[in-house]
XYZ file of N, CA and C in Angstrom:
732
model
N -1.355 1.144 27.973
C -1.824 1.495 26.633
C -0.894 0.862 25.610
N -1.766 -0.001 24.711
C -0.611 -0.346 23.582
C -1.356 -0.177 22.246
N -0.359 0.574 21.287
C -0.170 1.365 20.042
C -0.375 -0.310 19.153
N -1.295 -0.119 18.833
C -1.529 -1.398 17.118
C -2.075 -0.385 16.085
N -1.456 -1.332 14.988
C -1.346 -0.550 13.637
C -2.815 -0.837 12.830
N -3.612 -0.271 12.029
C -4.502 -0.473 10.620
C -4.607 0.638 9.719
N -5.432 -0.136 8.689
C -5.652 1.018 7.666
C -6.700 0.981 7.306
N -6.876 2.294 6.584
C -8.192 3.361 6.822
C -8.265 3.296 5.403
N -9.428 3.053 4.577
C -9.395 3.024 3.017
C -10.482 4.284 2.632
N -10.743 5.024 1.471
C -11.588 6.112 1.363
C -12.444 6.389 0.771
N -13.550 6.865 -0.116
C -14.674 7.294 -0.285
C -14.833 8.579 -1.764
N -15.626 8.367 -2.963
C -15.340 9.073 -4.010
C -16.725 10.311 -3.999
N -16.317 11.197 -4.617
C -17.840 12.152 -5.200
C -17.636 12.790 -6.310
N -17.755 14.369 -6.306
C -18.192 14.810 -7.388
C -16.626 15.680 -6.901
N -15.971 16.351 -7.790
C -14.620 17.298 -7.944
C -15.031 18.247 -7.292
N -14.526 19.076 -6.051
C -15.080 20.380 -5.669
C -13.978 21.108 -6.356
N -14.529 22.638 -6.478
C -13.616 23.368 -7.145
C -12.816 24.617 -5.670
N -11.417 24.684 -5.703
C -10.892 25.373 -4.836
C -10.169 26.559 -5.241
N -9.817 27.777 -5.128
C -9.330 28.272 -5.805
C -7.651 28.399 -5.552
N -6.769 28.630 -6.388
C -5.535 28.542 -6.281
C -5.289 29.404 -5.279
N -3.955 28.977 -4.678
C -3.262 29.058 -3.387
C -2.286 29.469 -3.175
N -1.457 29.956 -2.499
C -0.228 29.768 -2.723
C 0.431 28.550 -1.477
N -0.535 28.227 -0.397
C -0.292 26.925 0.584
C -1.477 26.788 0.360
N -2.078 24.982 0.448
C -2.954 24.562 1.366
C -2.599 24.370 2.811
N -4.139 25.080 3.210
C -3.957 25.050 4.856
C -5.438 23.619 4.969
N -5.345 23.206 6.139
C -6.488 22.298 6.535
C -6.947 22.712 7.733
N -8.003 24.043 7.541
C -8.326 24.414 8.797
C -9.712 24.014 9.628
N -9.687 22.666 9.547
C -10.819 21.958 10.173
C -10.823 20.572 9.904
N -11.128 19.946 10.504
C -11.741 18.454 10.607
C -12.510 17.855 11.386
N -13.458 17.017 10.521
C -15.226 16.809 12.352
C -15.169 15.372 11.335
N -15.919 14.671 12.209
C -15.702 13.265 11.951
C -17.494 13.060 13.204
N -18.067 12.190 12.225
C -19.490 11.842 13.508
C -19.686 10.164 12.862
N -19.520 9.274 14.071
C -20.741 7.815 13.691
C -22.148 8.002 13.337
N -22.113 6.789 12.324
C -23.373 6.944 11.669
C -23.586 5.907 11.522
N -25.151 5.059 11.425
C -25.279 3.883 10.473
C -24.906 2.625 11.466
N -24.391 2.374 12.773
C -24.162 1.176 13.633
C -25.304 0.372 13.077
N -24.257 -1.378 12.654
C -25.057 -2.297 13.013
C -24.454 -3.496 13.759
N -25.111 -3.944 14.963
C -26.385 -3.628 15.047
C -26.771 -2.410 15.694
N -28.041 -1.885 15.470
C -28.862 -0.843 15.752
C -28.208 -0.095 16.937
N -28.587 -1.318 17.993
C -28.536 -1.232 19.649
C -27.119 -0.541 19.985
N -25.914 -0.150 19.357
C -24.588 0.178 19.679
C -24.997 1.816 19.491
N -24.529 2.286 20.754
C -24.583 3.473 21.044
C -23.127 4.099 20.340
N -23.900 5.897 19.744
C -22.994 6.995 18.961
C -22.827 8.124 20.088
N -21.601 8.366 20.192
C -21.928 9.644 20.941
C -20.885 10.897 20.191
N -21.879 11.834 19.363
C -21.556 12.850 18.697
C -20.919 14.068 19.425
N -21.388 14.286 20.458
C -21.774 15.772 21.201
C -20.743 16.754 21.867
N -19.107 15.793 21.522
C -17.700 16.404 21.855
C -17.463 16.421 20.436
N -17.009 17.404 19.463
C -16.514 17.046 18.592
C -15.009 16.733 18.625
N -14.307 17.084 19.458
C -13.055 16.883 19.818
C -13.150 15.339 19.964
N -13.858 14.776 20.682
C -13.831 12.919 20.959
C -14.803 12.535 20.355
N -15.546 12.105 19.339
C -16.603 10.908 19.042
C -16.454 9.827 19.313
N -17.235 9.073 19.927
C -17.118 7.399 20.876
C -18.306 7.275 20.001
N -18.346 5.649 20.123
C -19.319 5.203 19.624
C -18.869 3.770 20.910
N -20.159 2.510 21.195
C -19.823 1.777 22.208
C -21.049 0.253 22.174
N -20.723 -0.379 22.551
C -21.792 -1.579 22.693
C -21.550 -2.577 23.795
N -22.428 -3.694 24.045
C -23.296 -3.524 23.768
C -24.548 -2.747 24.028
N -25.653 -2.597 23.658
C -26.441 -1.606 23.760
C -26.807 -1.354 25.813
N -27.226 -2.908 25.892
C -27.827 -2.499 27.455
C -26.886 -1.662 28.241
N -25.696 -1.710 28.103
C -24.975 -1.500 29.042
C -24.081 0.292 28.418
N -24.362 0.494 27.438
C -23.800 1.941 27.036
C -23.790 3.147 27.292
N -25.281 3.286 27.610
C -25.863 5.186 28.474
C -25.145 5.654 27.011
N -24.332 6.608 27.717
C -23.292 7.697 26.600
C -21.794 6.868 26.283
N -21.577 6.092 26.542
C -20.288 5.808 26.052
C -18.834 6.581 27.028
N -19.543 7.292 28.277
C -18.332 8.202 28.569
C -18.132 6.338 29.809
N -18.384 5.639 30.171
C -17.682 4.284 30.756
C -16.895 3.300 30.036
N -16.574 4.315 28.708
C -15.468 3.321 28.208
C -13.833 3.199 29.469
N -13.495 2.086 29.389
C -12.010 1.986 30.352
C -12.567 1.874 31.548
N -13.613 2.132 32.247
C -14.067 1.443 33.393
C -15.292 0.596 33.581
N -15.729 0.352 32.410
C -17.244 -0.637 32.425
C -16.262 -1.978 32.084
N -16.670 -2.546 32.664
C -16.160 -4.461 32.667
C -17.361 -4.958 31.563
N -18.075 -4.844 31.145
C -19.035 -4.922 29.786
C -19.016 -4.333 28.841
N -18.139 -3.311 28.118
C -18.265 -2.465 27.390
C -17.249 -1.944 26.601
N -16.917 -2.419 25.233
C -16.450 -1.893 24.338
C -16.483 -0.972 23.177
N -15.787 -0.298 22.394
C -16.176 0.718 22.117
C -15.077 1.523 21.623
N -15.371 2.619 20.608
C -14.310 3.273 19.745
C -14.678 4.598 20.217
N -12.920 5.410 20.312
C -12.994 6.518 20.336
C -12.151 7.046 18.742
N -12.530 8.184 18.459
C -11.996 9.192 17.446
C -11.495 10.666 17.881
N -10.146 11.070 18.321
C -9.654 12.569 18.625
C -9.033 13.343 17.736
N -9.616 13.891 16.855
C -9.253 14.904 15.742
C -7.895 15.339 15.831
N -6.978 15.487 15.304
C -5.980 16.749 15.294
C -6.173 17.677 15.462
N -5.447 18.607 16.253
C -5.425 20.062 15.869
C -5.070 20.838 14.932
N -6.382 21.920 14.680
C -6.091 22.322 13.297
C -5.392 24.023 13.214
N -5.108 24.647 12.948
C -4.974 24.500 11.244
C -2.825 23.920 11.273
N -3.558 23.092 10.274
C -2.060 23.179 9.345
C -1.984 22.347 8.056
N -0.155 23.137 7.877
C -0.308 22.694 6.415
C 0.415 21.603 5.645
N -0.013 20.744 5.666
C 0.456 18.919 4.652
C 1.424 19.127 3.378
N 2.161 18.552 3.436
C 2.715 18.761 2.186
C 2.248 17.576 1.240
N 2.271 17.649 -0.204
C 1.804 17.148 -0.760
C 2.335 16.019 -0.948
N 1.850 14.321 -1.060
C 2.330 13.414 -0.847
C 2.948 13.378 0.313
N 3.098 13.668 1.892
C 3.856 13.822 2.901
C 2.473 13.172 4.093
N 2.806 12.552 4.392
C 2.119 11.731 5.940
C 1.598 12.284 6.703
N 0.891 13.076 6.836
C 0.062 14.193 8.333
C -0.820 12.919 9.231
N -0.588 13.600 10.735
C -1.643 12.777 11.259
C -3.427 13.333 11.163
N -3.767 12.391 11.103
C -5.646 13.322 11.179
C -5.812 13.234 12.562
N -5.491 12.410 13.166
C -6.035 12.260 14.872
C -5.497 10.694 15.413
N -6.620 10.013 16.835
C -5.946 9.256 17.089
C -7.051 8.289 17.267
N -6.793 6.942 17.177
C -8.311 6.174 17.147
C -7.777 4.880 17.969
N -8.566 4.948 18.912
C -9.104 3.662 19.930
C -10.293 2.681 19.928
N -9.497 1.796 20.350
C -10.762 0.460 20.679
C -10.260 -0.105 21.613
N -11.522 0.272 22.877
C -11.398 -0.411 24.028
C -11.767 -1.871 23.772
N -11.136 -2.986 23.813
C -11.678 -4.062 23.522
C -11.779 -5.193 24.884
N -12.991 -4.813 25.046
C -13.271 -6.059 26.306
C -14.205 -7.108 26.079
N -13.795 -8.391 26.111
C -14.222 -9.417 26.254
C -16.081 -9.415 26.679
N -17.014 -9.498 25.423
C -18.409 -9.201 25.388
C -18.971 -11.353 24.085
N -20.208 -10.957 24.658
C -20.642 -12.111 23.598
C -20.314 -11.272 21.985
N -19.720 -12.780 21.274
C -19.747 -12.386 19.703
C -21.194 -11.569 19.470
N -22.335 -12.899 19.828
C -23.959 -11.872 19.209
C -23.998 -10.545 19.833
N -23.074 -9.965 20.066
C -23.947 -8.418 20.940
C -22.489 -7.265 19.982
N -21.692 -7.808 19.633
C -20.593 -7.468 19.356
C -21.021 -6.467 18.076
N -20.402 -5.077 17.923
C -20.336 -4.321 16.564
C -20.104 -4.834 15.267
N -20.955 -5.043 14.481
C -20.212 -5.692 13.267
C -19.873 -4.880 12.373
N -20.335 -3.207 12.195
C -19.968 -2.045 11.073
C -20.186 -1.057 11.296
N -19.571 -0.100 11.137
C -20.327 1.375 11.404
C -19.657 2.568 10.334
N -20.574 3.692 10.208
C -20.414 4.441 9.115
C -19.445 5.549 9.978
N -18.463 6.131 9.455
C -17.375 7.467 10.203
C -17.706 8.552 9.292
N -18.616 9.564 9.248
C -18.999 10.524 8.225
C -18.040 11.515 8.595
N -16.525 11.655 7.173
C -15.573 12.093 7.921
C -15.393 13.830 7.027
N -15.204 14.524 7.365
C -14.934 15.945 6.451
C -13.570 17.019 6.368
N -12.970 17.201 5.878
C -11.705 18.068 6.392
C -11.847 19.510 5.509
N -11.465 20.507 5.928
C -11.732 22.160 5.384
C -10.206 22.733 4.872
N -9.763 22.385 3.160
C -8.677 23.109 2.835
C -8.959 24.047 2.056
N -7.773 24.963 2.251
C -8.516 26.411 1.716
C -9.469 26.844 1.191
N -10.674 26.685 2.618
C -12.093 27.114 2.957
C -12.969 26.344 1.980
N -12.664 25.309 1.767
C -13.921 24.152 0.868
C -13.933 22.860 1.900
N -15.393 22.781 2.182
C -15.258 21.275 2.674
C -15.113 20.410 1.553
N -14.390 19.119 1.789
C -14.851 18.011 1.320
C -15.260 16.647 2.150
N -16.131 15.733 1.604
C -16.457 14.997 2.535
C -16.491 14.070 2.168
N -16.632 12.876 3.019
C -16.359 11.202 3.007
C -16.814 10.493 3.960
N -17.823 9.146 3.556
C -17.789 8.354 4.498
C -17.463 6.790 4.170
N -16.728 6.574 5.276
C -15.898 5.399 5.661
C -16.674 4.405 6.344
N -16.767 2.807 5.865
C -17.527 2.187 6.430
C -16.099 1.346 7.504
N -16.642 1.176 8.998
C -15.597 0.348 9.329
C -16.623 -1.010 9.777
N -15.556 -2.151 9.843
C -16.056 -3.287 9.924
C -15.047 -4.062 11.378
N -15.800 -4.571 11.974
C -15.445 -5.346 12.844
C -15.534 -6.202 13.011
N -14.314 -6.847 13.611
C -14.110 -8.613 13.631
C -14.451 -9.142 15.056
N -14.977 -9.630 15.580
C -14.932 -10.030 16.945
C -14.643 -11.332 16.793
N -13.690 -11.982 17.184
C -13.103 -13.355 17.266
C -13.582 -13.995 18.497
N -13.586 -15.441 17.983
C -13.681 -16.295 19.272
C -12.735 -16.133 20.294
N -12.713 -16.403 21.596
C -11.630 -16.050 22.597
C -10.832 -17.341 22.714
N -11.040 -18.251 21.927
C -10.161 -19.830 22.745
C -10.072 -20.569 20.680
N -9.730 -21.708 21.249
C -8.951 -22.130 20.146
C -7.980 -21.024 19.318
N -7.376 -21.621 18.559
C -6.489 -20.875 17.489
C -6.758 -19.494 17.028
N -6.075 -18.456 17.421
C -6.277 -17.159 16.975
C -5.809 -16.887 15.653
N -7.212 -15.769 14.914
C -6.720 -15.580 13.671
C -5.632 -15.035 13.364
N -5.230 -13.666 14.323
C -4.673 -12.621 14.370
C -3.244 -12.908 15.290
N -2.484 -12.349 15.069
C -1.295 -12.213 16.327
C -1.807 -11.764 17.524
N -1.920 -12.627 18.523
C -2.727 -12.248 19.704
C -1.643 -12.539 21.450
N -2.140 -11.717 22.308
C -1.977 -11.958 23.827
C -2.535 -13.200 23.957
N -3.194 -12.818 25.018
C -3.905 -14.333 25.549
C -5.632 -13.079 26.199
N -6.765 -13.348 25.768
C -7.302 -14.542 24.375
C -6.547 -13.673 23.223
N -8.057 -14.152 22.302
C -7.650 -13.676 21.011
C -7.809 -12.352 20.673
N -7.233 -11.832 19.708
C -7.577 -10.441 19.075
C -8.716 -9.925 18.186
N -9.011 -8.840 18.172
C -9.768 -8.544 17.536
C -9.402 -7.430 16.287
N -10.111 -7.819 14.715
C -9.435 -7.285 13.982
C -10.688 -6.090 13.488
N -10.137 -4.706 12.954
C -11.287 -3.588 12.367
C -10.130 -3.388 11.182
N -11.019 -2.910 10.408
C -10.873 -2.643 8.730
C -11.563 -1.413 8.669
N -11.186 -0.858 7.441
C -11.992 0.228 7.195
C -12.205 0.386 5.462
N -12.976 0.603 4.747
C -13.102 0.369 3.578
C -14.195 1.902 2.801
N -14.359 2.368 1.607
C -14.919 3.296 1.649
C -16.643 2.903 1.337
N -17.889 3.604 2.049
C -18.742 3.287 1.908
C -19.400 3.163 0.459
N -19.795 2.210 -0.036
C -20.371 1.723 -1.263
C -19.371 1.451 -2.119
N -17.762 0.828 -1.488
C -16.862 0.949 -2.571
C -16.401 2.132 -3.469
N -16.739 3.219 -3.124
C -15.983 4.503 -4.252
C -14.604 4.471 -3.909
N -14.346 5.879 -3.966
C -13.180 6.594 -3.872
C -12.996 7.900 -3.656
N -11.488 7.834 -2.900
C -11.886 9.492 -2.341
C -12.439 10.574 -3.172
N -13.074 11.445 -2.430
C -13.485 12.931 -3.001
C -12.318 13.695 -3.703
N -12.507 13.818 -4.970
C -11.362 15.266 -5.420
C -11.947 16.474 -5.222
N -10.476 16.863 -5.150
C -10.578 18.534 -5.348
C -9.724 18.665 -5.924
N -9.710 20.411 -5.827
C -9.024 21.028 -7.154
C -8.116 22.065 -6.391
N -7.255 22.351 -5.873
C -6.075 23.186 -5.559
C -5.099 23.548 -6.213
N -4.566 24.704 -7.074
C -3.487 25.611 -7.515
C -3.892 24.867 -8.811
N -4.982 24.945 -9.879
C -4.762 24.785 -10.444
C -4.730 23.146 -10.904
N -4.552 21.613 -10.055
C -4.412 20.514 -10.044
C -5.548 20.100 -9.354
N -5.626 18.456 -9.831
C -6.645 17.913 -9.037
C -5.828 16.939 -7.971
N -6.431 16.960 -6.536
C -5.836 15.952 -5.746
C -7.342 15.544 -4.550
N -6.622 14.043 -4.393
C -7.622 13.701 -3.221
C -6.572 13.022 -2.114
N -7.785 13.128 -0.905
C -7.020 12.750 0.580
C -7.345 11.574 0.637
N -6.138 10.499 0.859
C -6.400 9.083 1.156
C -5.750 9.215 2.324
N -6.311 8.029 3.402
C -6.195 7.310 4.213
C -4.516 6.831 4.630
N -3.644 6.908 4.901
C -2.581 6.498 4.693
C -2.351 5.578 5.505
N -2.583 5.254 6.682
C -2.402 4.061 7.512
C -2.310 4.480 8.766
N -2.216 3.472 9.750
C -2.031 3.492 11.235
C -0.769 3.254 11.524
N -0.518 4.335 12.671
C 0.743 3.418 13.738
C 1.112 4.944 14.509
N 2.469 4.026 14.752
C 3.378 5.788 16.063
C 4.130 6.247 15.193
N 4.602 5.938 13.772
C 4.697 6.765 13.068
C 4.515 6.956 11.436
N 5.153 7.222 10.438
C 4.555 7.073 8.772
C 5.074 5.659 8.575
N 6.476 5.760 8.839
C 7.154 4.053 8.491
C 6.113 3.107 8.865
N 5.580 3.256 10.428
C 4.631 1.716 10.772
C 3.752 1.665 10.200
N 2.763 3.092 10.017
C 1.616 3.160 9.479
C 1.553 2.550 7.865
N 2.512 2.980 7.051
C 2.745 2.455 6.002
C 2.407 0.580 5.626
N 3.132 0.024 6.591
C 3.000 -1.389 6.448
C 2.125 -1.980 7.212
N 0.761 -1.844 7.528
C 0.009 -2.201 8.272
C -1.674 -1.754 7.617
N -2.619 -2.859 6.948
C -3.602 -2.931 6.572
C -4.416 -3.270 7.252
N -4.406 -3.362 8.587
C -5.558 -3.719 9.606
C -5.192 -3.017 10.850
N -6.377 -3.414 11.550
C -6.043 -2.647 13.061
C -6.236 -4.495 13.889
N -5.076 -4.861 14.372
C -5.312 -5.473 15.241
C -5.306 -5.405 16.649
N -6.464 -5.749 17.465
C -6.767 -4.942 18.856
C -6.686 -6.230 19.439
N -5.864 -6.333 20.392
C -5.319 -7.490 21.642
C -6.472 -6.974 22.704
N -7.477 -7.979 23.260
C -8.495 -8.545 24.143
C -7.833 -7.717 25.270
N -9.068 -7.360 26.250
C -8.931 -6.659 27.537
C -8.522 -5.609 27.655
N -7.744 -5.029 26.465
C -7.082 -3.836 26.440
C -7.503 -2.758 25.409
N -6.573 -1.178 26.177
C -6.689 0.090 25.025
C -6.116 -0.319 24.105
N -6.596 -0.471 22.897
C -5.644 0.013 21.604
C -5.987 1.229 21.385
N -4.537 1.823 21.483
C -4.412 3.267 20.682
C -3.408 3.300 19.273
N -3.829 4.392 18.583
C -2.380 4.671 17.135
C -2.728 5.862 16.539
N -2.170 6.662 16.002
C -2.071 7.553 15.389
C -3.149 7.074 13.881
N -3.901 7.843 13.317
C -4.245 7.571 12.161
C -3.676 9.037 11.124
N -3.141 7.764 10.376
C -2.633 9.342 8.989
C -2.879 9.095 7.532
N -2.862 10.375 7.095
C -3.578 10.645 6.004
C -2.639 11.013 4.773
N -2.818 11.173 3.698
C -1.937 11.652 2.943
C -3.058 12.261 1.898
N -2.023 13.545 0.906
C -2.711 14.252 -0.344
C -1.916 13.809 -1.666
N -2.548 13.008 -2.140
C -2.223 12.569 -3.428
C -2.619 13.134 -4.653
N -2.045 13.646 -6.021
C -2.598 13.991 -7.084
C -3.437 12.821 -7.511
N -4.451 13.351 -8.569
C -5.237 12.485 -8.993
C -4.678 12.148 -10.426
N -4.417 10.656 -10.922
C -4.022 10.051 -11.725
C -4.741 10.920 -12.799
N -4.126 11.165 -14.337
C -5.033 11.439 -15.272
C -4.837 10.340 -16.592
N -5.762 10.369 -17.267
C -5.877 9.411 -18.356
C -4.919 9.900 -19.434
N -4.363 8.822 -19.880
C -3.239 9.246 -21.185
C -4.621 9.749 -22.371
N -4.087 10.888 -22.863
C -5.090 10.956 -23.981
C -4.029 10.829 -25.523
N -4.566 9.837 -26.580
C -3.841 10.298 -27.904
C -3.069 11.988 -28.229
N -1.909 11.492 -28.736
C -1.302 12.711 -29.344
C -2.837 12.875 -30.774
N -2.833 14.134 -31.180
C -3.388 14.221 -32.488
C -2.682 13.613 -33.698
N -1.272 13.861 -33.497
C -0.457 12.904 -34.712
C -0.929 11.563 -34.914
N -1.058 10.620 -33.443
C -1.127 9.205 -33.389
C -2.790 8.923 -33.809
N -3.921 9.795 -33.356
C -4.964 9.856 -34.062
C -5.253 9.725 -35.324
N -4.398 10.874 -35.794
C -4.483 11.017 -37.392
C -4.036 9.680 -38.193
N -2.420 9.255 -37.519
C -2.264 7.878 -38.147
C -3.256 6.620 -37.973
N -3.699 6.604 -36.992
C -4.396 5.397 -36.219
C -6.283 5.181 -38.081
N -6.348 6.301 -37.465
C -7.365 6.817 -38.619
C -7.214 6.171 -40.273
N -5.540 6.761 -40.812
C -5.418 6.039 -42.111
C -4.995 4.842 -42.245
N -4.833 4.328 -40.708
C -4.569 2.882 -40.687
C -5.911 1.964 -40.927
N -7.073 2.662 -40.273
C -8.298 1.577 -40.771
C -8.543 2.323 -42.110
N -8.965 3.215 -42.378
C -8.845 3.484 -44.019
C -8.284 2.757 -45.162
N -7.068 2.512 -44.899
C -6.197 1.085 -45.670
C -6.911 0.153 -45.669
N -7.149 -0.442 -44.556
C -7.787 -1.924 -43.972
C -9.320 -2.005 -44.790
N -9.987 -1.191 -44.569
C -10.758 -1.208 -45.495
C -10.713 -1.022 -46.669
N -9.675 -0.726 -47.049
C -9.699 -0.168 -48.930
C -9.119 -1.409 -49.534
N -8.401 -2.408 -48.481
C -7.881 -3.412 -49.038
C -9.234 -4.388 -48.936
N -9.805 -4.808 -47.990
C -11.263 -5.496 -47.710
C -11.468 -5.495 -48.947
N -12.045 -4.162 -49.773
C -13.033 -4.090 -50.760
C -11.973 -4.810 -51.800
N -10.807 -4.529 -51.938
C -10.008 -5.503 -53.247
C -10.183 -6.607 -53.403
N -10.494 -6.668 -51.599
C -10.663 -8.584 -52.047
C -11.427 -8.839 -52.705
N -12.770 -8.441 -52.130
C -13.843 -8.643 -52.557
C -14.187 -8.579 -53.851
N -14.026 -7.273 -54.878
C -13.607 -6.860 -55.972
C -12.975 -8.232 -56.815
């Protein structure tokens, strides 16, 4: 088994409202594939503890022959155990994410799939979905990626339709959960924007998350209003002199 690093980008909606706290706890998280293209790449929902998803299609059934099908690649997702509690801005893991990557034709190969992902802090869901994208590289000539022998294969993750994470509202503040990166721990995960998966083999890594406040907009002091105000007032009172 070898640990490669990526990152996980996130998904926006509407503010849920939470009520103040004295901890956030995160007592849940479910995660299901959605949306494979192409079509033919098998989802398998029905553990929520593991979601696999797998291709290519002929050869998938359920996805439980990932690591022993010689045709068959394919992602797993294993939740964390819940409940606990994140500190704010502080690195938690969400779970752990694999790609069996075995050597299949590019045309049969996954090119995207939807991760409809949800986590439960003090008793509000919020939810998100994550589009991931997959690279399947040629196996010979020049590799894109830092590779074994063949080449590697690279996955991304980006938020579906371009938004941004979901806020919420805890103690009073607004914050949302981003994506924080991959690896074996916050340091690796930190510096690593892709998942690169070395041919024939498990990639495994930790995926982690972080709770960030939500930026707010500078608004004018009323003083700087008020001045800003008799500043075009002037501007115009001089205009008309000219004119005059």
């Amino acid at each position: 088994m070898q640990p490669i690093t990526r990152l996980f980008a996130a998904a926006l909606a509407v503010a849920v409202p939470v009520a103040g706290a004295s901890a956030q706890t995160i007592s849940s998280i479910t995660a299901q594939w959605a949306n494979a293209v192409p079509a033919t790449a098998t989802m398998n929902n029905t553990n929520p503890d593991e979601i696999r998803a797998c291709w290519p299609g002929a050869n998938s059934a359920d996805c439980m022959d990932l690591g022993t099908h010689q045709d068959l690649s394919g992602y797993i997702f294993q939740r964390a155990m819940v409940p606990f509690e994140p500190g704010i801005g502080t690195p938690f893991i969400l779970g752990t994410f694999t790609h069996w990557n075995i050597g299949i034709p590019r045309t049969q190969a996954l090119t995207s799939i939807d991760l409809l992902f949800s986590f439960t802090i003090e008793g509000v869901d919020v939810n998100d979905t994550w589009t991931v994208s997959h690279e399947e590289t040629p196996n010979s000539g020049t590799c894109a990626y830092p590779s074994d022998t063949p080449c590697a294969d690279r996955v991304s993750f980006a938020i579906a339709g371009g938004g941004a994470p979901t806020p919420f509202m805890y103690d009073g503040k607004q914050y949302i959960m981003t994506i924080f990166g991959f690896g074996e721990d916050a340091g690796e995960a930190e510096l690593n924007p892709e998942f690169i998966t070395q041919e024939g083999e498990e990639n495994t890594t930790y995926l982690w998350a972080q709770i960030r406040t939500v930026p707010t907009e500078t608004v004018p002091e009323p003083a700087t209003m008020t001045l800003l105000a008799t500043g075009l007032a002037g501007m115009a009172a001089a205009r008309r002199r000219r004119k005059s």
